[in-house]
Structures are given as structure tokens and as C-alpha cells.
PDB file of C-alpha atoms in Angstrom:
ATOM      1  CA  UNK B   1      -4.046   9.455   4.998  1.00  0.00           C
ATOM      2  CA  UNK B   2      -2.756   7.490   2.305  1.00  0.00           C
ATOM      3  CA  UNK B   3       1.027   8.321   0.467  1.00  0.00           C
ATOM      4  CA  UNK B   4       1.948   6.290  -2.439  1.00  0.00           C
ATOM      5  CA  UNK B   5       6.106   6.221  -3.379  1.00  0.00           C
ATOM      6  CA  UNK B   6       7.494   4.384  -6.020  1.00  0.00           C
ATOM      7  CA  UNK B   7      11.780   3.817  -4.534  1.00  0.00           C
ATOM      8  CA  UNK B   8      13.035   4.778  -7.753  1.00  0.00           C
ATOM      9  CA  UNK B   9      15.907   7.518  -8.004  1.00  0.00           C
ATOM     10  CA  UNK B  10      16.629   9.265 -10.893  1.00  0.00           C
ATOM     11  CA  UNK B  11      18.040   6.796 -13.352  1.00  0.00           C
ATOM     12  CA  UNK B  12      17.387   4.259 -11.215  1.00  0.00           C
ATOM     13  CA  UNK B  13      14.056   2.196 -11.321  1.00  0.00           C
ATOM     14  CA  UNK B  14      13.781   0.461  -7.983  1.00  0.00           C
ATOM     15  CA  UNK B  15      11.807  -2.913  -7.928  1.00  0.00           C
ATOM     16  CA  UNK B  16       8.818  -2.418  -5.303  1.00  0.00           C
ATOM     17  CA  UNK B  17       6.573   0.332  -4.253  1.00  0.00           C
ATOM     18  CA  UNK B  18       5.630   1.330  -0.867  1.00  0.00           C
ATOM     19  CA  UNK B  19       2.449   2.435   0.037  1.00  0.00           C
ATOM     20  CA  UNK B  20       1.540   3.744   3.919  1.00  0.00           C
ATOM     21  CA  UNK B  21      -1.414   4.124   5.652  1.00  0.00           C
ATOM     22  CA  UNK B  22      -1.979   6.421   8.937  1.00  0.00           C
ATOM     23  CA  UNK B  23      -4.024   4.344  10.969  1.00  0.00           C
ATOM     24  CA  UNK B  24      -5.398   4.768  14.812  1.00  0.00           C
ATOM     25  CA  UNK B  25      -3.103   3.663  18.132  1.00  0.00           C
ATOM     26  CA  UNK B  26      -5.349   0.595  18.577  1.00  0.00           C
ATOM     27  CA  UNK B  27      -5.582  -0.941  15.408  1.00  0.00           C
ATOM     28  CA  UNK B  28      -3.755  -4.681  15.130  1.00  0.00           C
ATOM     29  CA  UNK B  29      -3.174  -6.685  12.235  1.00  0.00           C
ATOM     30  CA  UNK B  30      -6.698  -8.234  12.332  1.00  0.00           C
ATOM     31  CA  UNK B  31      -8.923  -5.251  11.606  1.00  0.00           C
ATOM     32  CA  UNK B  32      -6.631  -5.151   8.538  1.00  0.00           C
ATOM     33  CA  UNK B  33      -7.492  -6.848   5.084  1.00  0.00           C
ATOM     34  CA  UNK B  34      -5.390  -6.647   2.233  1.00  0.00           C
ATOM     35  CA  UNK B  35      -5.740  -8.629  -1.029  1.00  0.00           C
ATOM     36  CA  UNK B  36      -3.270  -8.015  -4.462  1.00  0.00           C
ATOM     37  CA  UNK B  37      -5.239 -10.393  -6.854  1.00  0.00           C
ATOM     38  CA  UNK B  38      -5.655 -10.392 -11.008  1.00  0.00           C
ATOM     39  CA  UNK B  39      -3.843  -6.850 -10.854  1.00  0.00           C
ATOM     40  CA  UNK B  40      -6.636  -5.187  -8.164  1.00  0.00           C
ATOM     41  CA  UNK B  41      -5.891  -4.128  -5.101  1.00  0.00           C
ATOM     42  CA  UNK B  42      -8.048  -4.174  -1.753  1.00  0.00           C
ATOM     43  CA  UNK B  43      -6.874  -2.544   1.248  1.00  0.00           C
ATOM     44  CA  UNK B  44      -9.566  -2.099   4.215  1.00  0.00           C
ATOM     45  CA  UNK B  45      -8.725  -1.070   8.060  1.00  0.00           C
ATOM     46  CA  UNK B  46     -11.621  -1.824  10.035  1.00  0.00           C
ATOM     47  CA  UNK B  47     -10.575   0.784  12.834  1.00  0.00           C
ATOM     48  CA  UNK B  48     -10.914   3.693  10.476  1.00  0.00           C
ATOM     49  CA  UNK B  49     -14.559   5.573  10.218  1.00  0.00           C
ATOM     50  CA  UNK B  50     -16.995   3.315   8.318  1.00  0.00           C
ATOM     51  CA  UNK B  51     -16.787   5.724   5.261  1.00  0.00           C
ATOM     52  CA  UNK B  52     -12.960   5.775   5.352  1.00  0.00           C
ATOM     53  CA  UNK B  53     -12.529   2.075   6.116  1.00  0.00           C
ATOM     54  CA  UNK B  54     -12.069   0.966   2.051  1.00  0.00           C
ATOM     55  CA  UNK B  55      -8.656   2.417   1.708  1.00  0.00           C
ATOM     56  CA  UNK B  56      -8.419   1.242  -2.066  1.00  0.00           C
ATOM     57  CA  UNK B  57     -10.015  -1.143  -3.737  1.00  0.00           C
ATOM     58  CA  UNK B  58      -8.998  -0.381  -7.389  1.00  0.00           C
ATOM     59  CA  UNK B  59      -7.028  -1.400 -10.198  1.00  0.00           C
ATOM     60  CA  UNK B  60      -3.106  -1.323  -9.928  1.00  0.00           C
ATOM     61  CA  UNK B  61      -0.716   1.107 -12.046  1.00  0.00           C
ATOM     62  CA  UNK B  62       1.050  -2.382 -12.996  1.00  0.00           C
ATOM     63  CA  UNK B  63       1.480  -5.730 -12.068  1.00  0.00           C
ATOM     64  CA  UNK B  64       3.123  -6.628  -8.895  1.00  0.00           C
ATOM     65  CA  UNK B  65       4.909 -10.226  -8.189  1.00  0.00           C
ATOM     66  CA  UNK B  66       4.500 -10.237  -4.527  1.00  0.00           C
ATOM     67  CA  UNK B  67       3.147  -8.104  -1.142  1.00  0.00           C
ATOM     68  CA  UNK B  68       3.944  -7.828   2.708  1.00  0.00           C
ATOM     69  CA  UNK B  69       2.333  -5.630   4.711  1.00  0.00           C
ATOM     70  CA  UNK B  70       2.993  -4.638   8.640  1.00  0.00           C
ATOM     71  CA  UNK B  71       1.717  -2.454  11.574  1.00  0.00           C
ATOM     72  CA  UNK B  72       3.940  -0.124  13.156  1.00  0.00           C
ATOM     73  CA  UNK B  73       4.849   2.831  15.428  1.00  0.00           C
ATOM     74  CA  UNK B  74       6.480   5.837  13.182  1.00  0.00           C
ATOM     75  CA  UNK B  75       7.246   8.698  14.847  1.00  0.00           C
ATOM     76  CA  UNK B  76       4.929   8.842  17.119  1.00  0.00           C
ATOM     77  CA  UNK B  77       1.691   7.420  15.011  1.00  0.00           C
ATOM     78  CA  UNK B  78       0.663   3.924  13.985  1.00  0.00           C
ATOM     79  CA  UNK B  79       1.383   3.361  10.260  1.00  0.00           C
ATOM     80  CA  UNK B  80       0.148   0.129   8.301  1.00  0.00           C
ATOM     81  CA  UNK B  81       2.921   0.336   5.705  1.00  0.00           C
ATOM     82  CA  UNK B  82       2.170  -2.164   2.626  1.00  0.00           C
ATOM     83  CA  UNK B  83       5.482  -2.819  -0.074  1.00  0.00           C
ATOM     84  CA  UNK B  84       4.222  -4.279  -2.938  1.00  0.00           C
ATOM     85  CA  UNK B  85       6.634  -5.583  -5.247  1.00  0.00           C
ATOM     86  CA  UNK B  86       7.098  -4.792  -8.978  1.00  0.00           C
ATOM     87  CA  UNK B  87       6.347  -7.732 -11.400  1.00  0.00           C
ATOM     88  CA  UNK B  88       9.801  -9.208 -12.644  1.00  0.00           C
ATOM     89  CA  UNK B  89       9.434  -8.387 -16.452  1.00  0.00           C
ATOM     90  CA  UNK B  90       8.416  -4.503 -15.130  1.00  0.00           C
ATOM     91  CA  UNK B  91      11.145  -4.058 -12.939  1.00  0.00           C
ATOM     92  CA  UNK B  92      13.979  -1.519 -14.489  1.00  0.00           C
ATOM     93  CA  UNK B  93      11.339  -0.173 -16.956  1.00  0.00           C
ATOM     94  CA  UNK B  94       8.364   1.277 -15.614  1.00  0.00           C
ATOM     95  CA  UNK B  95       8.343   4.008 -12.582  1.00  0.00           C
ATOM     96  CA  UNK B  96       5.015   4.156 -10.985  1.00  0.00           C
ATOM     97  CA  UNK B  97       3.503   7.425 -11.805  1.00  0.00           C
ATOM     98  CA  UNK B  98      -0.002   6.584  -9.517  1.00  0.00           C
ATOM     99  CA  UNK B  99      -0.910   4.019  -7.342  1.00  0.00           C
ATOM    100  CA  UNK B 100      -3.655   2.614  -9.508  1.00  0.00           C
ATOM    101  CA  UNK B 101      -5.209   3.199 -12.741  1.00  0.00           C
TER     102      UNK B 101
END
């Protein structure tokens, strides 16, 4: 299960977006590929069923400047949590309204 949430508060446009991905108990950072490239992003967990494994591989709402991504135990589930952040001449104008185009 995907969920997509741009930071921003009302009047207040917040610089990154975070993304976050339920993922299975077993799954480490190699079974995970994630690429932000020319605007596109790719995000693949190879742990997931072979028809669920391409998470996104699509266009982005806007430019970013910069990604991290991480692995990690949430309330009981594993979560691959991905903050992608907002390219500079975006950030205080645009809030995301989708994850990609």
C-alpha cells in the first residue's frame, strides 16, 4: 500500500514530500531499487508479489532536488519510507496535489 503526503500546512508550503511503502517483515534494503532521474520516478521492492513489485515507475508531479529513502519498523509493520525533496525554485510555491503526473 502506497500513501503519498506532501508536509505542507495550510499556508505553509513545506519543502519535501514523503512517500511510504508497506512492505513485508523480511525485506532489506537490497530487494529495494529506487531511482529519481530527468523528473521520473522508479520505485521497485523485490519482496512484494511479482505483479505488485513496480511500485511506481512514472513521471513526477514536479521536480525534486534530492531523495533518501530507508527501511523501517512502524508500528508494528515494515515501512520503506522514501522523502523526496522539492526542487529549490518550487519550494514555497507549489503543494503537491498527486504523486506523479
Amino acid at each position: 500500500v502506497l500513501e503519498f503526503q506532501d508536509n505542507s500546512t495550510d499556508g505553509d508550503t513545506a519543502p519535501s514530500v514523503t512517500v511510504t511503502v508497506r512492505v513485508p517483515a523480511w525485506t532489506k534494503a537490497h530487494h529495494v531499487k529506487c531511482e529519481v532521474s530527468g523528473g521520473r520516478l522508479l520505485l521497485r521492492v523485490e519482496t512484494l508479489p511479482p505483479e505488485k513489485q513496480t511500485v511506481v515507475d512514472a513521471e513526477l508531479f514536479q521536480a525534486v532536488d534530492d531523495h533518501s529513502w530507508a527501511i523501517e519498523d512502524h508500528k508494528g509493520a515494515r515501512v520503506l519510507t522514501l522523502e523526496l525533496d522539492k526542487a529549490a525554485g518550487v519550494v514555497g510555491h507549489v503543494r503537491w496535489l498527486s504523486l506523479t503526473r
